[in-house]
Short mmCIF file of C-alpha atoms in Angstrom, two decimals:
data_model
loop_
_atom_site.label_atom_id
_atom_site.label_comp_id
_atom_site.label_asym_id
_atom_site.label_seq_id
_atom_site.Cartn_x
_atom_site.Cartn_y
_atom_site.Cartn_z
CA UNK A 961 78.67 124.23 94.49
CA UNK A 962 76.56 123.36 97.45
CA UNK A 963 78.38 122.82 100.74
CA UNK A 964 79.29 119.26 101.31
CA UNK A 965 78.46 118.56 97.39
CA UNK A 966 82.06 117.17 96.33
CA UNK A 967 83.13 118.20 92.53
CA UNK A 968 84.55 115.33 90.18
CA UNK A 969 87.89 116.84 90.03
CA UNK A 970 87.80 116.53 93.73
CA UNK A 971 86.12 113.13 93.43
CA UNK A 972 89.05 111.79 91.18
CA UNK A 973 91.99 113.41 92.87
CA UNK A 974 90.98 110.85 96.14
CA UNK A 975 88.61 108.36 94.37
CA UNK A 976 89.54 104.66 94.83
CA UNK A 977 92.15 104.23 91.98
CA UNK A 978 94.41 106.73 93.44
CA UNK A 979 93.50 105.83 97.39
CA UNK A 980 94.31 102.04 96.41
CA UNK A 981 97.73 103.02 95.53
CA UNK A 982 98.34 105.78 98.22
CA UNK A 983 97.56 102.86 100.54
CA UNK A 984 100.15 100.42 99.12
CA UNK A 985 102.96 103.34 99.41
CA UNK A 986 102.06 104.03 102.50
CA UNK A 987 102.20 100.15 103.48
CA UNK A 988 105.66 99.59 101.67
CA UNK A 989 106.89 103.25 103.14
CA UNK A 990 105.97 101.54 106.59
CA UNK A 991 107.52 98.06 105.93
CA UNK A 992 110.86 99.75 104.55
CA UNK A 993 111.13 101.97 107.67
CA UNK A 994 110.51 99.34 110.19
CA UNK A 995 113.34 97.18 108.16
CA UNK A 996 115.75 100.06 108.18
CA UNK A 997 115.50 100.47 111.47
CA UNK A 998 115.82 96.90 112.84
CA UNK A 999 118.63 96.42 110.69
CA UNK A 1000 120.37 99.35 112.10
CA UNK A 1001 119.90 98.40 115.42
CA UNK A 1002 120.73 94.54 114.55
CA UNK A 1003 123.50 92.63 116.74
CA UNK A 1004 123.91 89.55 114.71
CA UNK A 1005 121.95 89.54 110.86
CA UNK A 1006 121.03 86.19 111.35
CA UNK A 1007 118.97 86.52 114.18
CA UNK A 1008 116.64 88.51 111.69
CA UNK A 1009 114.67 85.30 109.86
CA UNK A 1010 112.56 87.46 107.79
CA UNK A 1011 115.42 88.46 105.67
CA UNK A 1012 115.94 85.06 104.25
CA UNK A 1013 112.47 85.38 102.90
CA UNK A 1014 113.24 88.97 101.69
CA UNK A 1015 116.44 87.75 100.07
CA UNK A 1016 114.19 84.38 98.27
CA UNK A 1017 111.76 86.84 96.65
CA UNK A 1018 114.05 88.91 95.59
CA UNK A 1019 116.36 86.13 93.75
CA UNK A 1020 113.18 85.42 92.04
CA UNK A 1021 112.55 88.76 91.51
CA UNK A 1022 116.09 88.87 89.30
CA UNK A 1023 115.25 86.97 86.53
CA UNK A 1024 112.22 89.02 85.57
CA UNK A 1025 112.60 91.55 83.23
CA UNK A 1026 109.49 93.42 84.46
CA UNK A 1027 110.75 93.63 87.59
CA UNK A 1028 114.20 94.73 86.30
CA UNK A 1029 112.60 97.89 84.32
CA UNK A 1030 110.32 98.65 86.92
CA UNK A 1031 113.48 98.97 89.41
CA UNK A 1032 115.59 101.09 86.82
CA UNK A 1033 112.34 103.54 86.44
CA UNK A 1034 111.54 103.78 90.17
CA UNK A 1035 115.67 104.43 90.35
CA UNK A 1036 115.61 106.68 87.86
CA UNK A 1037 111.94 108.72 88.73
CA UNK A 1038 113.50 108.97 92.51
CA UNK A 1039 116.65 111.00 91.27
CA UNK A 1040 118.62 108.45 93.01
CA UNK A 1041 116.84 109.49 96.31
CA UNK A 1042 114.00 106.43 96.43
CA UNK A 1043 113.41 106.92 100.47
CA UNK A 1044 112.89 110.50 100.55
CA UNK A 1045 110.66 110.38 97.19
CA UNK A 1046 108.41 107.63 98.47
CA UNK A 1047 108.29 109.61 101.91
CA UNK A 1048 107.81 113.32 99.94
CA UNK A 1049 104.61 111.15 98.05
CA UNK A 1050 103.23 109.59 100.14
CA UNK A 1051 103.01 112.93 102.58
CA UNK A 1052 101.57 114.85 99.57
CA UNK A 1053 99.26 111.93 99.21
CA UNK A 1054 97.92 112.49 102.88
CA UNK A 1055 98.26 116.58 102.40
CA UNK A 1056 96.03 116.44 98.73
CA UNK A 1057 93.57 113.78 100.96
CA UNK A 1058 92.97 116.00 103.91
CA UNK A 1059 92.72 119.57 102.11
CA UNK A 1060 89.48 119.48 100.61
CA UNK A 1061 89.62 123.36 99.66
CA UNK A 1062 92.80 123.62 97.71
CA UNK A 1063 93.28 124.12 93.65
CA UNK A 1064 91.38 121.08 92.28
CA UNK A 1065 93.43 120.83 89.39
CA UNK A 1066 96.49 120.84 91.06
CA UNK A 1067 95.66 118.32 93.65
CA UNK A 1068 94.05 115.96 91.15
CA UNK A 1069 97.36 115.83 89.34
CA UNK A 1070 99.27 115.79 92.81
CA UNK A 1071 97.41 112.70 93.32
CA UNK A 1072 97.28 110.61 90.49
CA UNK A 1073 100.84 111.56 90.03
CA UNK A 1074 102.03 110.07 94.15
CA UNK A 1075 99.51 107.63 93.12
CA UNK A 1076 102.12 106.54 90.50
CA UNK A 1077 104.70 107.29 92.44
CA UNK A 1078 103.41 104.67 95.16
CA UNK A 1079 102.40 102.32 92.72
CA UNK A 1080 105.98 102.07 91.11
CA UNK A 1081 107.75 101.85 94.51
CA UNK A 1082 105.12 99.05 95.59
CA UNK A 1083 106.75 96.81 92.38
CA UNK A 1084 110.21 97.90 92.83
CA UNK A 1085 110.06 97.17 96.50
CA UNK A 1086 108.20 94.23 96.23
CA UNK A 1087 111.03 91.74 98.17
CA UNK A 1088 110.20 93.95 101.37
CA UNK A 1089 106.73 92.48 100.83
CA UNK A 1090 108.43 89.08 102.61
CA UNK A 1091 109.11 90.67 105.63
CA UNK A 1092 105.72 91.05 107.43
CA UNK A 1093 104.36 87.72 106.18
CA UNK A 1094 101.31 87.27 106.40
CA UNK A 1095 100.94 90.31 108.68
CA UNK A 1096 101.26 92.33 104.98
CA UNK A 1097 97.20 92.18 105.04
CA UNK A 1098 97.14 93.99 108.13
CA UNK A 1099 99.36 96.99 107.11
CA UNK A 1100 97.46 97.13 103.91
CA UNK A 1101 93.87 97.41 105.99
CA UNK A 1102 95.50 99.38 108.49
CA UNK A 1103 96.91 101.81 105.18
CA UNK A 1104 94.28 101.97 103.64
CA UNK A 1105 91.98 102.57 106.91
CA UNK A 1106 94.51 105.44 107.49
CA UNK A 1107 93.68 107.09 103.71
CA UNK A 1108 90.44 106.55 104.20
CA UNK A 1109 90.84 108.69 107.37
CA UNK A 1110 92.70 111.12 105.99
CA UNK A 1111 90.15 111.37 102.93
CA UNK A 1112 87.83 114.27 103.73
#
């Protein structure tokens, strides 16, 4: 291979399928955070208007089977651990993005696997979706900006 010539194992492990949904996990990873830690620090819950919104999507959320199966398999996928699996993918994500030189192999399946990962946590974690509003564009540009970054 000539230097700077990029394989197409290396070209599929951080092509745009799998940098679409490394964005989105990094976006809901954000989101959830930033909830978490507002909440923790809250005084009074009402005071927090975006959780109505949270708590609307997710009522409609219920009814849907989809949604239901997609919660139980992000549940059950996360070994009961969904924060620290949706931070351990998305960081392996960013780590299979910025090492160009490792196992191709490997990192192609690292990614389209986090890619999955991030893909079923977006769904599952869809009601956090409300809490941004309309700022949810931004985080997405600004995710996906940062994967592009990270993409070497």
């Amino acid at each position: 291979m000539v230097t700077g010539e990029v394989s197409e194992a290396r070209r599929k492990a951080v092509g745009l399928g799998s940098g679409a949904c490394h964005a989105l996990g990094l976006m809901v990873l954000a989101i959830t955070e930033w909830v978490r830690a507002d909440l923790k620090d809250a005084t009074s819950l009402a005071s927090h208007s975006y959780l109505k919104d949270m708590l609307r999507f997710a009522a409609d959320l219920a009814d849907e089977d989809w949604y239901k199966t997609a919660v139980d398999l992000y549940d059950k996928v996360s070994f009961g651990q969904p924060r620290a699996a949706l931070w351990a993918a998305v960081f392996m994500a960013l780590v299979v993005r910025l090492n160009r030189h490792g196992p191709e192999e490997v990192q192609q399946a690292l990614s389209w696997v986090t890619a999955a990962y991030c893909l079923l946590a977006t769904v599952a974690l869809m009601p956090y979706l409300a809490a941004p509003g309309a700022g949810v564009i931004l985080l997405l540009a600004l995710s996906g900006g940062l994967v592009h970054v990270a993409t070497r």
